[in-house]
Coordinates of C-alpha atoms in Angstrom, one line a residue:
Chain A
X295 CA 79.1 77.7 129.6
X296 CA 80.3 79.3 126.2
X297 CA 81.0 77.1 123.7
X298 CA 84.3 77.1 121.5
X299 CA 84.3 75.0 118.9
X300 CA 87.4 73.3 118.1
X301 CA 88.2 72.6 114.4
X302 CA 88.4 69.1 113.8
X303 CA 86.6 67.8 117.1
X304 CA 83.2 66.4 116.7
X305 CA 81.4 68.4 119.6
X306 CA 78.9 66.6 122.2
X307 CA 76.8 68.1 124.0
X308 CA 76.3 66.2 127.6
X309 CA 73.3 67.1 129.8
X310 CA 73.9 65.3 133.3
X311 CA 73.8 66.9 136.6
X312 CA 75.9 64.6 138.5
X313 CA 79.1 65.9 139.2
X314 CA 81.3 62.3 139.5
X315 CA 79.1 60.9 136.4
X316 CA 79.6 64.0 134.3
X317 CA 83.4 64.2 135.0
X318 CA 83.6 60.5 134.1
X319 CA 81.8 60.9 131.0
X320 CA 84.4 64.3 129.7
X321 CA 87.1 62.3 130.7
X322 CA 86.2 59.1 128.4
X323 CA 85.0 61.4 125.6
X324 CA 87.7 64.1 125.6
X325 CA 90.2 61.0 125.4
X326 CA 88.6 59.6 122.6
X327 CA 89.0 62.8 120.7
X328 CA 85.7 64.6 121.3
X329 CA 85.0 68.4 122.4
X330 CA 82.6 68.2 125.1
X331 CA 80.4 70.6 126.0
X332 CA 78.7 70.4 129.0
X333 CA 75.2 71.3 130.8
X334 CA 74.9 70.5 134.6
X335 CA 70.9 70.8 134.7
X336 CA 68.1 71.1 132.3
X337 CA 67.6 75.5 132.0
X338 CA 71.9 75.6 130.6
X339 CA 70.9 72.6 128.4
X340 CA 68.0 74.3 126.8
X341 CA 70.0 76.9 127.2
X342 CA 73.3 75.7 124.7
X343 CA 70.8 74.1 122.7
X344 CA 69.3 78.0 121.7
X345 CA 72.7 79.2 121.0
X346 CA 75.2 76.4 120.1
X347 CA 75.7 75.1 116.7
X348 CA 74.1 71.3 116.5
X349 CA 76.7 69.1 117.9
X350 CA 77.4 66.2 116.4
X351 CA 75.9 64.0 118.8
X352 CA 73.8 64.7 122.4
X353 CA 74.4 63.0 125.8
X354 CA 71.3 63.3 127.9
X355 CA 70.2 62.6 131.4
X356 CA 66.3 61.4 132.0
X357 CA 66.5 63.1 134.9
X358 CA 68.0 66.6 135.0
X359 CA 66.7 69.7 137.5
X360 CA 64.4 72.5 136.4
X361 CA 63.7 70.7 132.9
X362 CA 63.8 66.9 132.2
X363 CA 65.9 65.0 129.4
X364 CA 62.2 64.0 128.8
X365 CA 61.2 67.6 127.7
X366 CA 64.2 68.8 126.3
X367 CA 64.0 66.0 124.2
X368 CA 60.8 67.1 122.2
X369 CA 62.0 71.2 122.3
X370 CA 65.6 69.9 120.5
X371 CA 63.8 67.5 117.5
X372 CA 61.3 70.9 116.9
X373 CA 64.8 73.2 116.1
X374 CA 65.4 72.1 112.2
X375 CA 69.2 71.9 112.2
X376 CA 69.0 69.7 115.3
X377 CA 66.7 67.6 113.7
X378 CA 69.2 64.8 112.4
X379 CA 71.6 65.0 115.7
X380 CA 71.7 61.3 117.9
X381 CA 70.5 61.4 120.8
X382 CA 71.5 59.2 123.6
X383 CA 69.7 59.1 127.2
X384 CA 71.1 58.5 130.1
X385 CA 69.4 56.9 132.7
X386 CA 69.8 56.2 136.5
X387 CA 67.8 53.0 136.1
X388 CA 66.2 50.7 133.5
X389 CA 62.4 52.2 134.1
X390 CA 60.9 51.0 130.9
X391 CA 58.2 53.6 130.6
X392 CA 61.1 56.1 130.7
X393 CA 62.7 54.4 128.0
X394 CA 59.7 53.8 125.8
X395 CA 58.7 57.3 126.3
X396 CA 62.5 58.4 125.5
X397 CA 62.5 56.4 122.5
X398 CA 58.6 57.5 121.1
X399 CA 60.1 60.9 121.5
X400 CA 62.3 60.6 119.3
X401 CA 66.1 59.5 121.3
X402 CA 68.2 57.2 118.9
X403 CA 69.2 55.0 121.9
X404 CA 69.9 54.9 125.7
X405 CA 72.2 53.6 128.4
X406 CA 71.7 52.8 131.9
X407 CA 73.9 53.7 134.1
X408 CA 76.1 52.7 136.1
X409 CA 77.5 52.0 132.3
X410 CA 80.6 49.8 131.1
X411 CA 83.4 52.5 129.4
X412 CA 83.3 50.2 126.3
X413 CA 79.7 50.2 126.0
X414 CA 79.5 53.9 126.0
X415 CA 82.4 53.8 122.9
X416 CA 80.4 51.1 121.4
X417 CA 77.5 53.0 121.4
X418 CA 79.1 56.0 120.2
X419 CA 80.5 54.2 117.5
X420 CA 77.3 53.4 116.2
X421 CA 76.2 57.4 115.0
X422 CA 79.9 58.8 114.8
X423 CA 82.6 58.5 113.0
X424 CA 85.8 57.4 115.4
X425 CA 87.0 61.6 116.4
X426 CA 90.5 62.5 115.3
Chain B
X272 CA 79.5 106.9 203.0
X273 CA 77.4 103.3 202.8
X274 CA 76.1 104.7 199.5
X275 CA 79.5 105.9 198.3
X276 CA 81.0 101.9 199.0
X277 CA 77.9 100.3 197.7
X278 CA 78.1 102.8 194.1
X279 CA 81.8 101.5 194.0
X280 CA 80.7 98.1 194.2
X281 CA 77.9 98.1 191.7
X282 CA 80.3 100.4 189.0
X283 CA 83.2 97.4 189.7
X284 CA 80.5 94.6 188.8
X285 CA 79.5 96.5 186.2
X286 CA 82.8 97.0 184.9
X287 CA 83.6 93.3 185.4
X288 CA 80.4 92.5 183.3
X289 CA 81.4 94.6 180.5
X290 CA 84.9 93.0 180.3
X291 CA 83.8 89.3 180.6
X292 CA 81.1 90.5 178.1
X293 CA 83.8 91.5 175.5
X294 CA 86.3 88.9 176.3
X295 CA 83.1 86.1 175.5
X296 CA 82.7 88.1 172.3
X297 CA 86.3 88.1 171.5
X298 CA 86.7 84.7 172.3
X299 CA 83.4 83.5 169.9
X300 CA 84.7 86.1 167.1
X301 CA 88.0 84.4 167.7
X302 CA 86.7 80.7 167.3
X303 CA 84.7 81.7 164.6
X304 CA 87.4 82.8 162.7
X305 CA 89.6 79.9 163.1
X306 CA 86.6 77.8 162.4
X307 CA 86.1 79.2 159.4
X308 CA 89.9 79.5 158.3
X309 CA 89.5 75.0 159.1
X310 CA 86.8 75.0 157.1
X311 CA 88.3 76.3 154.2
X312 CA 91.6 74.8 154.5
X313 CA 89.5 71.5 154.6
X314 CA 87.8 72.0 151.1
X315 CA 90.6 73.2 149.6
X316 CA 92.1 70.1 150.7
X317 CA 90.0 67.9 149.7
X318 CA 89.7 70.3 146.3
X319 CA 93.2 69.5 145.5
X320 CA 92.6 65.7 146.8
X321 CA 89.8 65.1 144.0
X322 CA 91.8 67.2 141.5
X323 CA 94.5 64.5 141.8
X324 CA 92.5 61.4 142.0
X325 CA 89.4 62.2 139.7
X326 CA 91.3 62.0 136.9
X327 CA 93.6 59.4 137.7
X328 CA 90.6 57.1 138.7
X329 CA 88.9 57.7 135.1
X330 CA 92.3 57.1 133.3
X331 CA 92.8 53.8 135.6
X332 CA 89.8 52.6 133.8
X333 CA 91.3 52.4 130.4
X334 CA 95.1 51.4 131.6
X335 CA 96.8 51.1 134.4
X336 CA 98.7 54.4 135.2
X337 CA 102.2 54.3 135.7
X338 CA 103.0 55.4 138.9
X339 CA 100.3 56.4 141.8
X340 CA 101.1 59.5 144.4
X341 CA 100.5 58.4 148.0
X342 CA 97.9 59.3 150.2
X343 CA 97.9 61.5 153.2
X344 CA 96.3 59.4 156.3
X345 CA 93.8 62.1 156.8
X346 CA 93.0 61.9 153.0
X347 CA 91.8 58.5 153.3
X348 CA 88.1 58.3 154.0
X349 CA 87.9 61.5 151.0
X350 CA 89.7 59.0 148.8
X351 CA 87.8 55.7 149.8
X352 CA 84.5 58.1 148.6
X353 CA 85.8 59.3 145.5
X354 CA 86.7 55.2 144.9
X355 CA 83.4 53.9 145.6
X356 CA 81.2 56.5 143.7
X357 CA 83.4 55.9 140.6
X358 CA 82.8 51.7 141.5
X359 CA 79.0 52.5 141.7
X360 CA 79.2 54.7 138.4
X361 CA 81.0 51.9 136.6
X362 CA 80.3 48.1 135.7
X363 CA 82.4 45.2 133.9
X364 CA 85.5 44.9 133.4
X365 CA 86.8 48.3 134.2
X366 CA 85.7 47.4 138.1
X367 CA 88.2 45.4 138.1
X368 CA 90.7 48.0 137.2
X369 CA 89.9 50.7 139.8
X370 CA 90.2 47.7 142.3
X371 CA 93.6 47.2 141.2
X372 CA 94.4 50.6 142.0
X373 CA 93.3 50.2 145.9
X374 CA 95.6 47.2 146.1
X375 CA 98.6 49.1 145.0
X376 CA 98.0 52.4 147.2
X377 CA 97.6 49.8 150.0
X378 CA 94.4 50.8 150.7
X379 CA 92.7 47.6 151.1
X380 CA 95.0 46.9 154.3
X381 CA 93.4 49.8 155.7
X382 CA 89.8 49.5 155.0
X383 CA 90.6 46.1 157.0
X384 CA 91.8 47.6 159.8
X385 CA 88.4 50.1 159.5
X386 CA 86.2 47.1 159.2
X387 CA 87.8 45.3 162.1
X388 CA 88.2 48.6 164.6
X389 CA 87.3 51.9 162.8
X390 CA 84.6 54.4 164.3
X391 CA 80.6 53.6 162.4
X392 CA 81.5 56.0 159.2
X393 CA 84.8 54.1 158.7
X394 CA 83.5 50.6 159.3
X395 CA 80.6 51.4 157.0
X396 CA 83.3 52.7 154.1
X397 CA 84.8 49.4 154.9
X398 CA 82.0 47.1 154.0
X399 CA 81.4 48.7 150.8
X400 CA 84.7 49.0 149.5
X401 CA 85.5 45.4 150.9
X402 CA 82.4 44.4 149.0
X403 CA 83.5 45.9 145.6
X404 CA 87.0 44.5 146.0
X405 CA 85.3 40.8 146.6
X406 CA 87.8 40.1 149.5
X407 CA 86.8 37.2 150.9
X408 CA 88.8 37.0 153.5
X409 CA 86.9 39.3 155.4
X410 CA 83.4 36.8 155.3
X411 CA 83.2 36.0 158.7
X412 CA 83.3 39.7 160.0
X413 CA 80.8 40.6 157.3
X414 CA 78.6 37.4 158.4
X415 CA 78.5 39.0 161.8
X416 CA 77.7 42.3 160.8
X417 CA 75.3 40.9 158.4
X418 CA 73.1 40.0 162.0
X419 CA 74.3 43.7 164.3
X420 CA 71.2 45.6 165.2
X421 CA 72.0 48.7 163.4
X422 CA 70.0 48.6 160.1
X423 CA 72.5 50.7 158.2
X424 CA 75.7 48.3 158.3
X425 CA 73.6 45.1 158.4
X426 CA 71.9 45.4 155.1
X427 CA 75.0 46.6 153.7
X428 CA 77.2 44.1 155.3
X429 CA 74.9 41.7 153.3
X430 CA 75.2 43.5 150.3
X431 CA 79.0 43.1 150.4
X432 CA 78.5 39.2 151.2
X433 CA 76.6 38.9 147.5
X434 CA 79.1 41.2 145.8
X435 CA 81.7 38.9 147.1
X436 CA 80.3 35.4 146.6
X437 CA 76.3 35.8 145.9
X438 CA 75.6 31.8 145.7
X439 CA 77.5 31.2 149.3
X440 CA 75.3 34.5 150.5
X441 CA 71.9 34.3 149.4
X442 CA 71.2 30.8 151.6
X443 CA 72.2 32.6 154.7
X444 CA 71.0 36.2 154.1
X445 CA 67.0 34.7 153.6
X446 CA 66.2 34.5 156.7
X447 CA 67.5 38.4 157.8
X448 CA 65.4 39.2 154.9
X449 CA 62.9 37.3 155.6
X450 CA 62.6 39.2 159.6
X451 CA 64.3 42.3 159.0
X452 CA 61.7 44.4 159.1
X453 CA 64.1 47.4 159.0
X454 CA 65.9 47.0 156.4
X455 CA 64.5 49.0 153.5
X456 CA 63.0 47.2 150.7
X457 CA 64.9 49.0 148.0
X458 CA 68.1 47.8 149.2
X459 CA 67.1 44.3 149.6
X460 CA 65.6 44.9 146.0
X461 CA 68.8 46.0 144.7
X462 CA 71.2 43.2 146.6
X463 CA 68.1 40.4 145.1
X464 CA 69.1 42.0 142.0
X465 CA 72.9 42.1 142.4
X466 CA 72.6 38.2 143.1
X467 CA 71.2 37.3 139.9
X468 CA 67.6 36.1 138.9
X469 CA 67.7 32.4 138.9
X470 CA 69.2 32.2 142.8
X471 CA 67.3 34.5 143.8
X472 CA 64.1 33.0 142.6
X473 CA 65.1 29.5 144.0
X474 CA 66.4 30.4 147.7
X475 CA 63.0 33.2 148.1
X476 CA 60.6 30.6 146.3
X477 CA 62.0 27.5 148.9
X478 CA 61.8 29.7 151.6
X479 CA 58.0 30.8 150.9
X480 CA 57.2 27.0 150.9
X481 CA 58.5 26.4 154.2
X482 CA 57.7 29.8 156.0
X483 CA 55.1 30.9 158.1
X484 CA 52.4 32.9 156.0
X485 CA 53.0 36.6 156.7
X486 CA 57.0 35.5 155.9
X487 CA 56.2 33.5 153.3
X488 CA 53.5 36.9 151.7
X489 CA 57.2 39.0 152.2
X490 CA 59.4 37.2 150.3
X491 CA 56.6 36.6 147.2
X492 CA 56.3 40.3 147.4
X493 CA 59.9 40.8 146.9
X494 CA 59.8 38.3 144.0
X495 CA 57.0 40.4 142.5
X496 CA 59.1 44.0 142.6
X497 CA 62.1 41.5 140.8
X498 CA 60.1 39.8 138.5
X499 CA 61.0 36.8 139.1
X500 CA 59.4 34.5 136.1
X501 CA 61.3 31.5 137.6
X502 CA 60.0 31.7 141.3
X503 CA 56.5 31.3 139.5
X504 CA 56.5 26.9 139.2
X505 CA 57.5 26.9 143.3
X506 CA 55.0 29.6 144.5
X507 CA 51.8 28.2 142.6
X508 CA 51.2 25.1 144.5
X509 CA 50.6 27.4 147.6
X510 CA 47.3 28.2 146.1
X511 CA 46.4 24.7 146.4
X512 CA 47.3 25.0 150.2
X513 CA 44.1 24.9 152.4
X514 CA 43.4 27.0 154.6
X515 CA 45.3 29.8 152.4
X516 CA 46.6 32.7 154.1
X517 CA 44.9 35.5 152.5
X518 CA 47.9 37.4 152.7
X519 CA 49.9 34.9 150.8
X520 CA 47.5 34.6 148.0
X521 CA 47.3 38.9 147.6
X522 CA 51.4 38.9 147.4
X523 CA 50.6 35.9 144.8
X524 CA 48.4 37.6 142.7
X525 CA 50.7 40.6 142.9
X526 CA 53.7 38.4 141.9
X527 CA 51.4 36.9 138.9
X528 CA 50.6 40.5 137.3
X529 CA 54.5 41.4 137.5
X530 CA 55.2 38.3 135.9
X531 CA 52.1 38.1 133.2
X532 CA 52.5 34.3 132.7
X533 CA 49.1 33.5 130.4
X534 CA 48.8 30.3 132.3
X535 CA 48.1 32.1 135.7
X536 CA 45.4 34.5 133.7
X537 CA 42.2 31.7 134.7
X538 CA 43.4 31.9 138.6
X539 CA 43.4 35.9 138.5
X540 CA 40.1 36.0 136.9
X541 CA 38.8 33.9 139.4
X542 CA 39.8 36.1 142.4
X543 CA 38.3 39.2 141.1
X544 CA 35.2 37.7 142.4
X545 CA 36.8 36.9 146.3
X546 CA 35.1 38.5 149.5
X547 CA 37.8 39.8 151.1
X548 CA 38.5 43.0 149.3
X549 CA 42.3 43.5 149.0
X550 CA 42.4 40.0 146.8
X551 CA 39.9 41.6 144.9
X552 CA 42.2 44.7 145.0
X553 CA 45.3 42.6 143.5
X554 CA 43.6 40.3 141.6
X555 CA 42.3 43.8 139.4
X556 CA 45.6 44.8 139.2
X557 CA 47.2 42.1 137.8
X558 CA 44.5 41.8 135.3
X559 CA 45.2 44.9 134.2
X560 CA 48.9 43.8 133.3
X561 CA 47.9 40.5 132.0
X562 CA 44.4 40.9 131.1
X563 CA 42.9 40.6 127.5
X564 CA 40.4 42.7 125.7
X565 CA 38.0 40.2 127.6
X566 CA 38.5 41.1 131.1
X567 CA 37.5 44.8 130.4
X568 CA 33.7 43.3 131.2
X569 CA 35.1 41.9 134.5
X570 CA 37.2 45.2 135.2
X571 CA 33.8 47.1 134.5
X572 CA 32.0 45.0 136.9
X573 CA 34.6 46.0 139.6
X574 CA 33.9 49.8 138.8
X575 CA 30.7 49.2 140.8
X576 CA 32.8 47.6 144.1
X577 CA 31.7 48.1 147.4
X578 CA 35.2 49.1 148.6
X579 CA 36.9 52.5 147.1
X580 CA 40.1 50.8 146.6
X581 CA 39.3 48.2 144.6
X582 CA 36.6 50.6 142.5
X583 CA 40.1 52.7 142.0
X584 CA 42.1 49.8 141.2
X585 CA 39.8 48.5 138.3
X586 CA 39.6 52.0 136.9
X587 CA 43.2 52.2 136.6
X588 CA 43.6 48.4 135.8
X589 CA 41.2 49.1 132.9
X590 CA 43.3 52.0 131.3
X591 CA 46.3 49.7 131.8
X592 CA 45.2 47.2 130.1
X593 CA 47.1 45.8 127.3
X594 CA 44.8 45.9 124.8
X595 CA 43.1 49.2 125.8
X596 CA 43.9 52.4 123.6
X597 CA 43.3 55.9 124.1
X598 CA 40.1 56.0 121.9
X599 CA 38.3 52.5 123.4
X600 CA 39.0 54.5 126.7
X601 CA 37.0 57.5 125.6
X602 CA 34.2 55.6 123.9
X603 CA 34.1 53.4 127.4
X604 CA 33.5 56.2 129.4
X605 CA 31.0 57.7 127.7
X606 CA 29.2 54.5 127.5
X607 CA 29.2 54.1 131.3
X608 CA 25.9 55.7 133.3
X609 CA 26.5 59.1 134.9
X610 CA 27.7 57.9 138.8
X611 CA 30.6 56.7 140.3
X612 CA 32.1 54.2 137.2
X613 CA 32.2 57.3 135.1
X614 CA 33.6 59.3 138.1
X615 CA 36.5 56.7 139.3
X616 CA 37.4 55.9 135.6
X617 CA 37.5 60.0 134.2
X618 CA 41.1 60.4 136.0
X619 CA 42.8 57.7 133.9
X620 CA 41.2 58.8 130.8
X621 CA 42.0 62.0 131.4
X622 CA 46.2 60.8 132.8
X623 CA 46.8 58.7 129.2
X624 CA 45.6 61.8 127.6
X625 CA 48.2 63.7 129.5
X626 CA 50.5 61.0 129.2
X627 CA 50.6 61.5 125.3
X628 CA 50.6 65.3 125.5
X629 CA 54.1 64.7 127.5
X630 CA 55.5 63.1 124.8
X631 CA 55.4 66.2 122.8
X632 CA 55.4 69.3 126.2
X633 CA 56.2 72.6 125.2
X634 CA 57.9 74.2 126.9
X635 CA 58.7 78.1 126.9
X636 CA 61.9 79.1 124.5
X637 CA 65.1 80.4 127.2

């Protein structure tokens, strides 16, 4: 889980616990020029978010083990230089409240999944600058 | 001497014992072993397997790569997996893409020959896959299976049917939803869903016309879990039916609170005040999704309901209520006499006040 950071690369940090998902999502990412960095449940996300430096953008799943996307999402808008970073959720369905809550708590945006590739770039697009 | 012959005999047994002891050891040791060494040969199998495939699956989704390694007969149901979780992962037009890739390992030839002959776990592979590639020239087998008694491949036989052509499907899967009390409800949730709102609403909404009651109360329930705003103009006039099945008009009341149509608010009302005490039940509970700062003084009336239920119901209709905010809640409760109104409605006052603290937990620093 330690974190190099590539000179150049915007870095993302992606909280999501399923393994086919999460492999998915480095793939698309990494080819679009991105260093990803990646949390497979809630206690390593909380935990990169502690020591990493603010990424430039934050993948996260609603529903991660030990910690929700829903808590974490509070504990990384209190940290002041993570403050300004997007955050997208991820979530396995479209439950409103989730979304609503996601949303009031201060997330940028969210996708459902199963997503469309081009939806996630889209969506991307809209906080970050295309990666080199 | 007797002794002597008889001592022989017992230390031979014995000695026999011992050996057919350590030989049953040996062999269980042995077995173990090679079990093991399978076992590990397996998932590094199937290691290397999903090393090769993972990421030529993802790239497949952006273009089409250029040449495709083949796959080893007893890598085939790993693959087929690893295919359909990436489908399920994925929608639009990248869907498309992956299924191109079946097509050129030949793989589609085989889930065919799975669907028409392959043991339950194959066959069942089959269906799905079949489904996502939209082959239709597998619809009669799927029809078929669509009706077999096991619960598993039926539903999902029908769910393949709607991937592949949802308007020729729907018509002919509504009355195995209809009586297939097996199947689970959140899969015929998600295939209603896969099929598209205004079908569905028009092939359940027909149906519930036509059906007897307790059918007719199913599929109106299943409209209300989808929403369905459309199905509302063809199950209204069974209201007007007389006698009315009791069971029909709760799943109708449920079916108006998911929906929240403002014309169906004057029928809701009206059934908070029924004698049967599960109408009263639904009728509360859509209020409490469609209600207006008005029907707080009918949902207050219901705190003091003979049944439990209903008395639970209202409370948390009340706090649900559109109009109803975390300090009107407070204020209400205190204004309520000390007894059972304050004591069913204290929970929600106290959940919306949790529910705003969880907006902003803390949680401990790592």
């Amino acid at each position: 889980m330690s974190v190099t950071h590539q000179p150049g690369k915007p870095t993302l940090l992606m909280a999501e616990d399923e393994e086919d998902t999460a492999s998915l999502l480095r793939f698309l990412l990494e080819r679009s020029g991105y260093q990803v960095v990646h949390a497979p449940d809630g206690k390593q996300a909380q935990q990169l978010i502690d020591t990493m430096p603010a990424p430039s953008l934050v993948l996260l799943d609603i529903m991660l083990p030990h910690i929700s996307g829903l808590q974490l999402l509070p504990y990384i808008r209190k940290k002041p230089e993570w403050k300004q970073v997007p955050i997208i959720m991820l979530t396995a369905d479209s439950s409103e409240h989730d979304i609503e809550q996601a949303l009031a708590s201060g997330a940028n945006d969210y996708m459902v999944k199963p997503f469309n590739p081009r939806e996630l770039s889209a969506r991307l697009s809209r906080f970050l600058k295309p990666a080199v | 001497m007797a002794d002597t012959a008889l001592s022989t005999s017992i230390d031979n047994i014995a000695w026999l014992a011992t050996l057919i002891l350590h030989a049953l050891i040996l062999v269980l040791l042995s077995s173990t072993l090679i079990i093991r060494h399978l076992r590990l040969a397996t998932d590094r199998r199937r290691k290397a397997m999903v090393g090769v495939w993972r990421p030529i699956l993802a790239e497949s989704l952006i273009e089409a790569p250029a040449s495709l390694p083949s796959i080893h007969p007893r890598n085939r149901v790993l693959f087929l997996y690893l295919w359909n979780h990436l489908q399920e992962s994925i929608k639009g037009e990248s869907s498309e893409k992956l299924c191109a890739i079946i097509r050129r390992t030949g793989m589609d030839a085989v889930v065919r020959q799975y669907l028409a002959k392959g043991a339950m776990r194959q066959q069942l592979l089959a269906i799905v896959t079949l489904g996502h590639l939209k082959d239709a020239s597998v619809w009669t087998q799927l029809a078929e299976l669509a009706h077999a008694d096991n619960a598993f491949l039926s539903i999902e036989a029908a769910r393949a049917l709607v991937r592949i052509d949802a308007p020729r499907a729907i018509p002919a899967l509504v009355p195995l939803i209809a009586q297939r009390a097996d199947w689970s409800p959140l899969k015929v949730l998600a295939i209603l869903q896969d099929a598209g709102g205004e079908l569905v609403a028009r092939a359940l909404g027909e149906a519930a016309q036509h059906a007897p009651p307790l059918i007719a109360a199913r599929l109106i329930r299943f409209l209300a879990s989808i929403r369905s705003h459309r199905a509302l103009p063809l199950v209204r006039p069974l209201l007007g039916r007389d006698p009315l099945h009791e069971d029909v008009l709760a799943s109708c009341l449920a079916l108006f609170g998911q929906c929240s149509d403002p014309r169906d608010l004057p029928v809701v009302r009206q059934y908070t005040a029924h004698p049967t005490w599960f109408i009263r039940l639904q009728a509360a509970t859509a209020l409490g999704k469609m209600g207006v700062e008005e029907d707080a003084a009918i949902l207050i009336g219901l705190l003091n309901d003979p049944h439990w239920w209903v008395r639970y119901r209202a409370a948390e209709a009340l706090s649900m209520l559109p109009t109803m905010t975390d300090d009107k809640l407070s204020l209400l409760v205190q204004t309520l006499p000390p007894g059972e109104e304050r004591r069913v409605l204290t929970p929600f006052v106290a959940k919306r006040i949790e529910a705003a603290l969880a907006a902003s937990p803390s949680i401990p620093a790592a």
